[in-house]
CSV table of C-alpha atoms in Angstrom, one decimal:
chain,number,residue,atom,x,y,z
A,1,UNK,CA,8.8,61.0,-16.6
A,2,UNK,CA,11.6,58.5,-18.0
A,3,UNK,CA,13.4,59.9,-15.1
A,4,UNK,CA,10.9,58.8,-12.6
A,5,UNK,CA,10.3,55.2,-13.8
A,6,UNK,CA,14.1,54.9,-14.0
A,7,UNK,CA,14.3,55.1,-10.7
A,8,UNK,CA,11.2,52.7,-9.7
A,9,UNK,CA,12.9,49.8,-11.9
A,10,UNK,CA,16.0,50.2,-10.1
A,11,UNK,CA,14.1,50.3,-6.8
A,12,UNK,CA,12.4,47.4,-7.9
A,13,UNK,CA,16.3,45.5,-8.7
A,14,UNK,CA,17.9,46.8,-5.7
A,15,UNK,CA,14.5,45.1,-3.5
A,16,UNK,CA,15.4,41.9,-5.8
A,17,UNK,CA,19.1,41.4,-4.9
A,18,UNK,CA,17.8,42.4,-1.3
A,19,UNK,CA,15.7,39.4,-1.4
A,20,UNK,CA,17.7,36.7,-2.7
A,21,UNK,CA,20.7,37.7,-0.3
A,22,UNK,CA,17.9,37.3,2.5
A,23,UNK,CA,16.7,33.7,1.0
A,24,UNK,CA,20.5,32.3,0.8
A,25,UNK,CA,20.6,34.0,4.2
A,26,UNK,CA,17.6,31.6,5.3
A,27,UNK,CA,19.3,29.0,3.8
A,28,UNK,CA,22.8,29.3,5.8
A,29,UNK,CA,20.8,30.1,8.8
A,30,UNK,CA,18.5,26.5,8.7
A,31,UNK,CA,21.9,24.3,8.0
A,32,UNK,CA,23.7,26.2,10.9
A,33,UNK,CA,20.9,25.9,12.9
A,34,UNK,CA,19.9,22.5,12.5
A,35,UNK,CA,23.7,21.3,12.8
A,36,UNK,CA,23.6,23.3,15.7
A,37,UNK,CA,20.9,21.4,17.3
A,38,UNK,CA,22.5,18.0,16.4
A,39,UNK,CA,26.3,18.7,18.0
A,40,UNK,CA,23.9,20.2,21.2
A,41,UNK,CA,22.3,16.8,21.3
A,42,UNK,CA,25.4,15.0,21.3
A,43,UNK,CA,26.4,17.6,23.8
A,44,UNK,CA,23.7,17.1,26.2
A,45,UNK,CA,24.0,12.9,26.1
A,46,UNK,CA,27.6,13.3,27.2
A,47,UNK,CA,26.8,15.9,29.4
A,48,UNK,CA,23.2,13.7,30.8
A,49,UNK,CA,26.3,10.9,31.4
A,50,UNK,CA,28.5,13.0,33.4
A,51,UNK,CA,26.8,15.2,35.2
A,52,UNK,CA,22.9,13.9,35.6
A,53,UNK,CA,20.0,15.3,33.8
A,54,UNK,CA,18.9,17.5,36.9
A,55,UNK,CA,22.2,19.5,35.8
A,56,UNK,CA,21.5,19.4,32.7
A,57,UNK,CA,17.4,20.4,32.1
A,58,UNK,CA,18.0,23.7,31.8
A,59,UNK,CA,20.0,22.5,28.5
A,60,UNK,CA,17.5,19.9,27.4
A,61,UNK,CA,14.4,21.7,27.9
A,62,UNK,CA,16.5,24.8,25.6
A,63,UNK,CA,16.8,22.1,23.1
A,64,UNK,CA,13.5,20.9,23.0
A,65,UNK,CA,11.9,24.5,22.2
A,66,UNK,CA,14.6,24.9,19.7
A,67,UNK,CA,13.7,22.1,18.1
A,68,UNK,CA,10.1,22.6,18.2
A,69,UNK,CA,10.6,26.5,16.5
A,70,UNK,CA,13.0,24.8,14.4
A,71,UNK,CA,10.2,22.7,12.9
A,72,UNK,CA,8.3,25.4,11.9
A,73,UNK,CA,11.0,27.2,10.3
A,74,UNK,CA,11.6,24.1,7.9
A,75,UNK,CA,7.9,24.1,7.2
A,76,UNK,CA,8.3,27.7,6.3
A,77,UNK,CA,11.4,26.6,4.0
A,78,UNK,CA,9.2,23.8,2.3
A,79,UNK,CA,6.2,26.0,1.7
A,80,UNK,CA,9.0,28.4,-0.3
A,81,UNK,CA,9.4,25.3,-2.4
A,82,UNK,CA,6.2,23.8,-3.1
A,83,UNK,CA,4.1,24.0,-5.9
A,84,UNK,CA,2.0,26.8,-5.2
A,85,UNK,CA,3.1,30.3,-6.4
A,86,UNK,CA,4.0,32.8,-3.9
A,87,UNK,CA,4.4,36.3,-3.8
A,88,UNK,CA,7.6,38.3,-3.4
A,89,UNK,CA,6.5,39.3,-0.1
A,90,UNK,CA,5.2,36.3,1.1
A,91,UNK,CA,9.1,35.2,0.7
A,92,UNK,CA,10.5,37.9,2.0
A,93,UNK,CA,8.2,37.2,5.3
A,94,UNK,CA,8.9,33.6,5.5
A,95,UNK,CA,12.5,34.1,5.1
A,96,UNK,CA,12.9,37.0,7.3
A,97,UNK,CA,10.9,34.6,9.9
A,98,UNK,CA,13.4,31.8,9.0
A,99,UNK,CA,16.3,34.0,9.5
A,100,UNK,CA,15.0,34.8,13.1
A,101,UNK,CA,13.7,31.6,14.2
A,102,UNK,CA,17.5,30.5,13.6
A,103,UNK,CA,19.1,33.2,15.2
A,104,UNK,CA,16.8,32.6,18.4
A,105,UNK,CA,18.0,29.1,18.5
A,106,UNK,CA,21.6,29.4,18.3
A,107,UNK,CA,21.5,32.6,21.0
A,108,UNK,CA,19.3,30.5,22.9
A,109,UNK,CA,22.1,27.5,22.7
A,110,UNK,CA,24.9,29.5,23.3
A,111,UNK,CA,23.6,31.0,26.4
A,112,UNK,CA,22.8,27.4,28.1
A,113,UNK,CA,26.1,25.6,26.8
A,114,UNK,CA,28.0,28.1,28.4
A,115,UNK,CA,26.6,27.9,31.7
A,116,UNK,CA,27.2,24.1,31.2
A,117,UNK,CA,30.9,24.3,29.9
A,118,UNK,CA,32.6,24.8,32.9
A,119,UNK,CA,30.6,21.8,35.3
A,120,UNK,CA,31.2,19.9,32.2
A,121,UNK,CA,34.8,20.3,31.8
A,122,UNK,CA,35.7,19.3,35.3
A,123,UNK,CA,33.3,16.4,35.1
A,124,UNK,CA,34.6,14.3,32.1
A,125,UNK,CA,36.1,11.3,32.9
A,126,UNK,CA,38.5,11.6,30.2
A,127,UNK,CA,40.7,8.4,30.4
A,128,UNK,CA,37.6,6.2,30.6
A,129,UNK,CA,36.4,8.1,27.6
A,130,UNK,CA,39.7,7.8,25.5
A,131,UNK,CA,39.5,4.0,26.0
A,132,UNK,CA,36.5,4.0,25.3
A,133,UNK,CA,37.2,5.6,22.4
A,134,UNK,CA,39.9,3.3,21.3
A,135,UNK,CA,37.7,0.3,22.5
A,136,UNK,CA,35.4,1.2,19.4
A,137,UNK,CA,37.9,1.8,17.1
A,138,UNK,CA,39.0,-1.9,17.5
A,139,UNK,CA,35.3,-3.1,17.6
A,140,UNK,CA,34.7,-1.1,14.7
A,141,UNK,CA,37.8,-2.2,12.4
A,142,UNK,CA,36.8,-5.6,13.2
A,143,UNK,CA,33.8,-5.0,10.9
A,144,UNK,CA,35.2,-3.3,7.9
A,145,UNK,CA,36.2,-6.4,6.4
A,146,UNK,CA,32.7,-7.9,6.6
A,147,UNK,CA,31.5,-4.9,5.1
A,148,UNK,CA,33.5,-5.2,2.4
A,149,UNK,CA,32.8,-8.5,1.0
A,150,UNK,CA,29.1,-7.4,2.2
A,151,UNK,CA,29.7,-4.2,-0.2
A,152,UNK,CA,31.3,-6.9,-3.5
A,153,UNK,CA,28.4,-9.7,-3.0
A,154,UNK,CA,25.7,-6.7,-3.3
A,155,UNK,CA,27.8,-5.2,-6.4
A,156,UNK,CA,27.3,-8.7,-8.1
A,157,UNK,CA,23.3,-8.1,-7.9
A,158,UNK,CA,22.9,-4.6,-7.9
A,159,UNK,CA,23.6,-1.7,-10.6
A,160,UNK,CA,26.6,0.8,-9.6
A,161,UNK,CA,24.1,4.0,-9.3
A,162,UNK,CA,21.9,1.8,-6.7
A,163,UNK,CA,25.7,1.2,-4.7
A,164,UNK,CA,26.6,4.7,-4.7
A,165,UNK,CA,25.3,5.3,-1.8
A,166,UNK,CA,27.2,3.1,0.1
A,167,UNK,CA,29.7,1.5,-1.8
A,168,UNK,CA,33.1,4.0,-0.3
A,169,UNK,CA,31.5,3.3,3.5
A,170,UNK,CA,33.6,0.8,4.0
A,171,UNK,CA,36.9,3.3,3.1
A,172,UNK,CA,35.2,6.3,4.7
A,173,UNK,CA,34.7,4.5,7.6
A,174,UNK,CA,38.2,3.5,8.1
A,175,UNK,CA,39.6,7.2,7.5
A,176,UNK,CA,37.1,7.8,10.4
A,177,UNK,CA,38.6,5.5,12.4
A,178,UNK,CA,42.0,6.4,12.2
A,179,UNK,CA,41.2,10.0,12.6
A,180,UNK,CA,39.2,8.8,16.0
A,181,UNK,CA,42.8,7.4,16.9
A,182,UNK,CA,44.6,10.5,16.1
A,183,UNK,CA,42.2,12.7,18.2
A,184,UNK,CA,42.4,10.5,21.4
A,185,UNK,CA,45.6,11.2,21.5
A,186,UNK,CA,45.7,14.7,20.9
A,187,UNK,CA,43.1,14.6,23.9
A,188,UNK,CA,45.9,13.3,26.0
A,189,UNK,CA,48.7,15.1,25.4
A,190,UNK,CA,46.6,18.3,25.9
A,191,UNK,CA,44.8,17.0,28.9
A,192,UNK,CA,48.7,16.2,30.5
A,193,UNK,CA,49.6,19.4,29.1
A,194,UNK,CA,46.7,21.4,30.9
A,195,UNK,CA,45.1,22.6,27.6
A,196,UNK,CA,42.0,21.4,29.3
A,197,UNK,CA,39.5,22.7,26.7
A,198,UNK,CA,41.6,22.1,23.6
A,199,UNK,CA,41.6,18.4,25.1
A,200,UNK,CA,37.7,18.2,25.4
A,201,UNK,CA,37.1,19.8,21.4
A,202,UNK,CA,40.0,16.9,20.5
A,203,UNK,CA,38.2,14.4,22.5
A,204,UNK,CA,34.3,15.3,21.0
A,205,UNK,CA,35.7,15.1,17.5
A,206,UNK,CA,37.3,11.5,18.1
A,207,UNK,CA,33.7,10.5,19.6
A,208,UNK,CA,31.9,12.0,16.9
A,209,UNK,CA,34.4,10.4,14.2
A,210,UNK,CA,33.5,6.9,16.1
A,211,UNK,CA,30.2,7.3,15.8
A,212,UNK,CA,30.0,8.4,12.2
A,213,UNK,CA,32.1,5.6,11.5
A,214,UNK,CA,29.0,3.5,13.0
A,215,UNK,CA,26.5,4.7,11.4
A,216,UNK,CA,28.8,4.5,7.8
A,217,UNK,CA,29.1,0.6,8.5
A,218,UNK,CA,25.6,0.3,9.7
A,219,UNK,CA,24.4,2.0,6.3
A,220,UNK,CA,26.2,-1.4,4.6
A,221,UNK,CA,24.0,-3.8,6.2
A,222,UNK,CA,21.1,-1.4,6.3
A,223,UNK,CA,21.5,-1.5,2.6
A,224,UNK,CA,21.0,-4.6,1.8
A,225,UNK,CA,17.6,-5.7,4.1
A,226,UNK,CA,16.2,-2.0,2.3
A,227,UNK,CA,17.4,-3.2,-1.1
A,228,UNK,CA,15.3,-7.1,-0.4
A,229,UNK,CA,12.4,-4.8,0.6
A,230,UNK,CA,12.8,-2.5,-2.3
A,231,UNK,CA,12.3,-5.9,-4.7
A,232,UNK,CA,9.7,-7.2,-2.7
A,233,UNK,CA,7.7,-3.9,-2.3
A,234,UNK,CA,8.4,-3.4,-6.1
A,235,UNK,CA,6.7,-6.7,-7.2
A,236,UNK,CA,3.1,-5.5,-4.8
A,237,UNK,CA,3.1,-2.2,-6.8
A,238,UNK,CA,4.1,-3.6,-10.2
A,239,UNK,CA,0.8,-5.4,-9.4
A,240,UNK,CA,-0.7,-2.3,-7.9
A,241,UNK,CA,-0.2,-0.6,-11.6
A,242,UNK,CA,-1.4,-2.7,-13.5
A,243,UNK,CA,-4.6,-3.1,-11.6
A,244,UNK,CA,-4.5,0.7,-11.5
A,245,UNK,CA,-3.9,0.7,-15.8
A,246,UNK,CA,-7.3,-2.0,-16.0
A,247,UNK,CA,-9.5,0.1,-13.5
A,248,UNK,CA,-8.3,3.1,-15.5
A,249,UNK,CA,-9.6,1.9,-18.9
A,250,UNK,CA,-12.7,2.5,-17.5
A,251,UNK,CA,-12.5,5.8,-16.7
A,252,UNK,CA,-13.2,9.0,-18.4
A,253,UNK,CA,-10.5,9.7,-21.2
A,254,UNK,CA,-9.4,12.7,-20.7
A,255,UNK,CA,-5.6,14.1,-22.0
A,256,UNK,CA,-4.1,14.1,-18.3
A,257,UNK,CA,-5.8,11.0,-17.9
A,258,UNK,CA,-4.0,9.4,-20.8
A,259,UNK,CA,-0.7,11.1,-20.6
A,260,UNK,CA,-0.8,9.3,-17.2
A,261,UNK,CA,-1.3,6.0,-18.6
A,262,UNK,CA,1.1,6.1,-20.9
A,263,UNK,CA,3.9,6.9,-18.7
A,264,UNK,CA,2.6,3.9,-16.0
A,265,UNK,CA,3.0,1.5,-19.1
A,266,UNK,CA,6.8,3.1,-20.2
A,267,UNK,CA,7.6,2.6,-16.2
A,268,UNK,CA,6.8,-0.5,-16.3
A,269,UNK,CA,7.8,-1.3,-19.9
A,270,UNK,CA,11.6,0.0,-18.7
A,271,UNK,CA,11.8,-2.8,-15.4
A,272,UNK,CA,14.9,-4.9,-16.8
A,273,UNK,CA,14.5,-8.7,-17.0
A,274,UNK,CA,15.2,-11.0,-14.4
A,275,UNK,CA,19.3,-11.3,-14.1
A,276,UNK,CA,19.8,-8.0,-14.9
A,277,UNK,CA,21.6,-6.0,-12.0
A,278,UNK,CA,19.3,-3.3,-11.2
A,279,UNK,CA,18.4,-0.1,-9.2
A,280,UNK,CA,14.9,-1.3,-7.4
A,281,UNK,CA,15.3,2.1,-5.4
A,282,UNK,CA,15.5,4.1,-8.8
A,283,UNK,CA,12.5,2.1,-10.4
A,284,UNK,CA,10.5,2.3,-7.0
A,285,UNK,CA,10.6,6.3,-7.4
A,286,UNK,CA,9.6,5.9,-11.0
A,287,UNK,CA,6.9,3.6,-10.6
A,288,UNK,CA,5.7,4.9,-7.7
A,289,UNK,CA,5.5,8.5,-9.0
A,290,UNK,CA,4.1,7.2,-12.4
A,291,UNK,CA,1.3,5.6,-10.3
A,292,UNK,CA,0.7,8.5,-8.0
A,293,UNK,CA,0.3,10.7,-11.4
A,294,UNK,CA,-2.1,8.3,-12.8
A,295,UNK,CA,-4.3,8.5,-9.5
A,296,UNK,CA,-4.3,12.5,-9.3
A,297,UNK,CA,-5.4,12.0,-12.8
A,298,UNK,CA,-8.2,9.7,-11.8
A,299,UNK,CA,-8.9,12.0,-9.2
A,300,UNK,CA,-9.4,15.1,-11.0
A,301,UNK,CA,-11.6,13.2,-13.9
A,302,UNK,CA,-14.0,11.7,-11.7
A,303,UNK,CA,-16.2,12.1,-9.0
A,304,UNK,CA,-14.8,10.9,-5.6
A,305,UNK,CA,-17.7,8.4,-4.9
A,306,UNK,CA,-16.7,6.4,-8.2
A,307,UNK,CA,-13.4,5.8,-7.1
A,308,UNK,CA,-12.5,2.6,-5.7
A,309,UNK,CA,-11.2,2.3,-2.0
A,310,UNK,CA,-7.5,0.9,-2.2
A,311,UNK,CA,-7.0,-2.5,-0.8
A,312,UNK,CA,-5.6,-2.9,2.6
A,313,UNK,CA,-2.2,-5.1,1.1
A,314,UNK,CA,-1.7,-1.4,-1.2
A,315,UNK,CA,-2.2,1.1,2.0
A,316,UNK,CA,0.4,-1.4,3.9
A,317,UNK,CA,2.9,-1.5,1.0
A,318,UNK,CA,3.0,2.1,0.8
A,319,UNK,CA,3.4,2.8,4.2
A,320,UNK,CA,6.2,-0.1,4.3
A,321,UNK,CA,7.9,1.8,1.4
A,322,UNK,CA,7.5,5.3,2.9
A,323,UNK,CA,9.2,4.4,6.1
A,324,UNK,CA,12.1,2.6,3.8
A,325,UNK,CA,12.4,5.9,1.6
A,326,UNK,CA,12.9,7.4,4.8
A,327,UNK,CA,15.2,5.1,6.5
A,328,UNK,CA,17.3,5.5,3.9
A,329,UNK,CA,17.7,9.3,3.0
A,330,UNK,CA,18.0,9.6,6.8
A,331,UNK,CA,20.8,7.2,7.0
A,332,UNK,CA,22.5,9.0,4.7
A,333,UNK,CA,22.1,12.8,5.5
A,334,UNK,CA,23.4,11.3,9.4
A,335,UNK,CA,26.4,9.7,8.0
A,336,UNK,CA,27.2,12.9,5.7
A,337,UNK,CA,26.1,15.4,8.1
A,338,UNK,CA,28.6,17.8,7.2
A,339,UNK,CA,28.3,17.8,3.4
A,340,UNK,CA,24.6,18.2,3.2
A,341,UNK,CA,22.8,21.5,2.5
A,342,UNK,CA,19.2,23.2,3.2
A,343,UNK,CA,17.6,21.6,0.1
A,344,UNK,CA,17.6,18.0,1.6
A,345,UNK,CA,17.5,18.8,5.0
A,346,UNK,CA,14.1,20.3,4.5
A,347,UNK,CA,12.9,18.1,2.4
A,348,UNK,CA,13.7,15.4,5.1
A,349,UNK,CA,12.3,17.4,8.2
A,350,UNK,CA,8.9,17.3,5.7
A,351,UNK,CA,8.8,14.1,5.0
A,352,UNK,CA,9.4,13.5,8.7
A,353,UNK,CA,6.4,15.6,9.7
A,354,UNK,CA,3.7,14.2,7.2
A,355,UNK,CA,5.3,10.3,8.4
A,356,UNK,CA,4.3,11.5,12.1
A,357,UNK,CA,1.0,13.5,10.9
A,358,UNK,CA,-0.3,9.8,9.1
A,359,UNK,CA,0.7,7.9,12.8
A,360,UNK,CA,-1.7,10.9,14.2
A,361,UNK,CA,-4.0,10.5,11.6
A,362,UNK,CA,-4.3,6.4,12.3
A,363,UNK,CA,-4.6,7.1,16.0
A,364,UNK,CA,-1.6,4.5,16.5
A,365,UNK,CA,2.2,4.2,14.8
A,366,UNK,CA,1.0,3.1,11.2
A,367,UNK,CA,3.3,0.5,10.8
A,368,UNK,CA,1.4,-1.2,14.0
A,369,UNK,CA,-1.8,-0.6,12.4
A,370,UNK,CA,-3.1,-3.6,11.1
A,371,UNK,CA,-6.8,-2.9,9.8
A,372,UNK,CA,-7.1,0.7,8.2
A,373,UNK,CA,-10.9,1.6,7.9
A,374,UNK,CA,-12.0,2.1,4.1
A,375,UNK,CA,-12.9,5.6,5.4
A,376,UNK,CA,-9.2,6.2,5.7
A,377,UNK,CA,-7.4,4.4,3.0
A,378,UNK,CA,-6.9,6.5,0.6
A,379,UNK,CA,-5.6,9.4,3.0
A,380,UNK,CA,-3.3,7.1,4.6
A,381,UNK,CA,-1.8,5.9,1.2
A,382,UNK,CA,-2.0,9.7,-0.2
A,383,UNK,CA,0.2,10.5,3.4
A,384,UNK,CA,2.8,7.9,2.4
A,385,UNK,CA,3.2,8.4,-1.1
A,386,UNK,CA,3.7,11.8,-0.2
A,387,UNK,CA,6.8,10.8,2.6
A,388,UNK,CA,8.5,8.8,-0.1
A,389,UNK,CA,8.7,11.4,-2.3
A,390,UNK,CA,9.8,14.0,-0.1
A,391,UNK,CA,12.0,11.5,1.6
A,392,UNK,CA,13.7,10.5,-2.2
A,393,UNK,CA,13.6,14.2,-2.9
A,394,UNK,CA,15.9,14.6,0.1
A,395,UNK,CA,17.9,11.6,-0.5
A,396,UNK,CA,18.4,13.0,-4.4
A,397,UNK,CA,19.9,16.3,-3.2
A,398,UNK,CA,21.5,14.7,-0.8
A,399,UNK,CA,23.4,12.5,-3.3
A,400,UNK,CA,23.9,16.1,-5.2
A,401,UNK,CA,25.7,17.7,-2.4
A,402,UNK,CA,27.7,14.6,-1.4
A,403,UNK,CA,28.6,14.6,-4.9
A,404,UNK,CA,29.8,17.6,-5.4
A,405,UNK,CA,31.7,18.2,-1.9
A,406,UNK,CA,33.4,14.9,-2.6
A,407,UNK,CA,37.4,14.9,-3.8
A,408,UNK,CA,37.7,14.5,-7.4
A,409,UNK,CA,41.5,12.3,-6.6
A,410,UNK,CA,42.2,9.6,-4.4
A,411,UNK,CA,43.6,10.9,-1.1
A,412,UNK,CA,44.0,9.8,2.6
A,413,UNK,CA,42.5,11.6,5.6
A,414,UNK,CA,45.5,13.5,6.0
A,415,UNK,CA,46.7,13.8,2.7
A,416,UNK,CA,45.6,17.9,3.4
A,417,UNK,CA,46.9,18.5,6.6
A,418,UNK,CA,50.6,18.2,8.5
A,419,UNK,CA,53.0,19.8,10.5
A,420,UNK,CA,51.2,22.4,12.9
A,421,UNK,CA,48.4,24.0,10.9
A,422,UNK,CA,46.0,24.3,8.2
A,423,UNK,CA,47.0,23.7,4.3
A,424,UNK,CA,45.1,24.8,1.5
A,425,UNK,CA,43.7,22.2,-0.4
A,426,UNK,CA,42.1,20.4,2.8
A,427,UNK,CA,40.7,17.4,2.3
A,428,UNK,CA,37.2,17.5,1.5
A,429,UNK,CA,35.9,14.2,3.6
A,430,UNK,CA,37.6,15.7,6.8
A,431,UNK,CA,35.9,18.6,5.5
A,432,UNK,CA,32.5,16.3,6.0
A,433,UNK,CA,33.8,14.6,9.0
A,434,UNK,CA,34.6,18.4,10.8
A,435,UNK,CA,31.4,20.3,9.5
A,436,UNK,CA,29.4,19.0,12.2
A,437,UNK,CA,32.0,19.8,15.0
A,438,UNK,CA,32.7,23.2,16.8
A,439,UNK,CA,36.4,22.1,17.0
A,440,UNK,CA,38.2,26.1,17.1
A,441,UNK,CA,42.1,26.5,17.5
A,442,UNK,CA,42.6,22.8,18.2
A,443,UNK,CA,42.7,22.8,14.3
A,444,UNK,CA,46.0,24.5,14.6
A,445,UNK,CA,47.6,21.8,16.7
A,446,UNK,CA,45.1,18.6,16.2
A,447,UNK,CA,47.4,17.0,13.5
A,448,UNK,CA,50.3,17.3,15.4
């Protein structure tokens, strides 16, 4: 008998470690997948350029059913991580489902690249492209300076942990830059050297470098409007709260109830006085979730006639602060693309579906929608609030993975790399700047 359940516990452990190699499987699976589909998109706008989009649907209707089956494999990846208990096998399904959904999508990708690659190669205008190229660089450089002193005037208002997201664009951005420089001219002495495909991978990572450059300088001004909106949206739901805190006297006292209160007041109690640099993004998410806890509290103490309909100004600031949330953790996932793991990608590709589910729900793009019916306030706002918190969700592990791929020293861009090859020790932000490319054996000669 001691024999026999011997063997069903270490059944029941070897079904374990099956299933938790199969969940970091689905993991691996949704980033390569999902990076996948951005580099194809990137792909198929250069190759819509060169070559026409009647050349190119087969690629971009390919792309747009990935996408779609994409979708539903990050769903599947949220509901793994939301708060309702699930079954071992109900994990083992979903992940097994992510895993092929994945899989589809890349085969699928593959197949309709390579039919593309060879049109494509002979169509680039590659000289117009490398100046191009260089053309931006110079554009680009031009800005650095501005944001810069854009980066030391916000640093005189704001707290450090509210700059961290931005505050190394400015350097990041120029490593990007000179990188962008490098590659261009890899892409020429391979194109005169007939290395014709080695000279296309060299050319896509200069574009891409350019472009993440952009978006790394666009953050910096992005950054401050979203930080002037964070104050004033934090002033409409300080007042939200404590109109919340006064209606909530009134209601039943119950434990959650209180416990909500309380924590409202400490949220509030902890905003610093005026001249104090702050985080307004950091005391939106506490405020905002102190104040969604202290509704859901409400909600479960009271009948839902008794409740009162929000006002209109309270739906609008919530939407206006779930499409910043978003803004922002997209901005940075974009301009870290290569750094970033499953955890805030999913979490973004939620909060993305439940910002487009509230324009359905509205009949119109919400933030166009001027009168909200009282009928539909309180789902609208519930929609919102739930965005901004999967969008700071995202932005949170975002920051964690950024943080922890990020070079402990000071180095250069190609502090890691020399002479013809690879080095160990690579440095990590080309690490980041490459994750996003399918580059192959140009590596072994790009830094030459």
């Amino acid at each position: 008998m001691a024999g026999f359940w011997g063997k069903r516990k270490q059944q029941a452990l070897e079904l374990e470690a099956q299933d938790a190699t199969l969940a970091q499987r689905a993991k691996s699976a949704l980033v390569a997948a999902d990076e996948r589909v951005r580099v194809t998109a990137d792909e198929l706008d250069f190759a819509e350029a060169e070559l026409g989009r009647e050349a190119t649907n087969d690629l971009s209707e390919a792309l747009a059913a990935v996408k779609q089956h994409l979708a539903e494999a990050f769903q599947l990846n949220q509901l793994n991580h939301d708060e309702i208990p699930d079954t071992a096998e109900e994990l083992r399904m979903r992940n097994a489902r992510i895993v092929q959904l994945c899989d589809w999508a890349e085969d699928l990708l593959d197949e309709r690249l390579s039919a593309l690659s060879d049109t494509i190669a002979r169509a680039r205008r590659a000289p117009e492209i490398i100046a191009g190229v260089r053309a931006d660089v110079t554009r680009l450089r031009a800005r650095i300076p501005h944001a810069r002193e854009t980066i030391e005037r916000l640093a005189a208002r704001y707290a450090p942990e509210a700059l961290a997201r931005v505050e190394e664009n400015a350097g990041q951005a120029d490593q990007l830059l000179g990188f962008a420089e490098h590659s261009a001219g890899v892409a020429e002495r391979r194109r005169e050297a007939g290395q014709r495909e080695q000279a296309n991978l060299a050319l896509e990572a200069a574009t891409e470098s350019v472009r993440r450059a952009a978006t790394l300088l666009d953050a910096v001004e992005t950054f401050e409007v979203e930080a002037l909106r964070a104050e004033a949206t934090l002033a409409a739901i300080v007042e939200d709260s404590r109109g919340d805190l006064e209606v909530a006297v009134n209601e039943p006292r119950t434990p959650a109830v209180v416990e909500a209160m309380t924590e409202l007041r400490a949220a509030l109690a902890a905003l610093p006085p005026a001249g104090v640099n702050t985080d307004p993004f950091t005391q939106l998410s506490r405020l905002r979730d102190a104040n969604t806890g202290l509704d859901a509290a409400i909600a479960a103490a009271r009948e839902r006639a008794a409740r009162p309909i929000p006002p209109l100004e309270h739906v609008h600031h919530a939407i206006d602060d779930a499409d910043r949330q978003l803004a922002i953790a997209g901005d940075v996932i974009a301009g870290h693309r290569g750094w970033i793991g499953a955890d805030a990608r999913t979490r973004l590709a939620e909060a993305e579906r439940v910002r487009i589910d509230l324009d359905r729900f509205l009949g119109a793009p919400a933030a166009t929608v001027s009168v909200i019916g009282e009928d539909h306030r309180e789902q609208s706002m519930t929609m919102a609030r739930r965005v901004a918190h999967l969008a700071g969700e995202a932005l949170q592990l975002a920051q964690r993975d950024i943080d922890n791929s990020r070079p402990q020293g000071p180095d250069q861009w190609g502090g890691g790399w020399g002479g013809g090859g690879r080095r160990g020790g690579g440095n990590d932000l080309m690490g980041g700047i490459l994750g996003g490319l399918v580059i192959g054996s140009v590596l072994d000669g790009i830094f030459d």
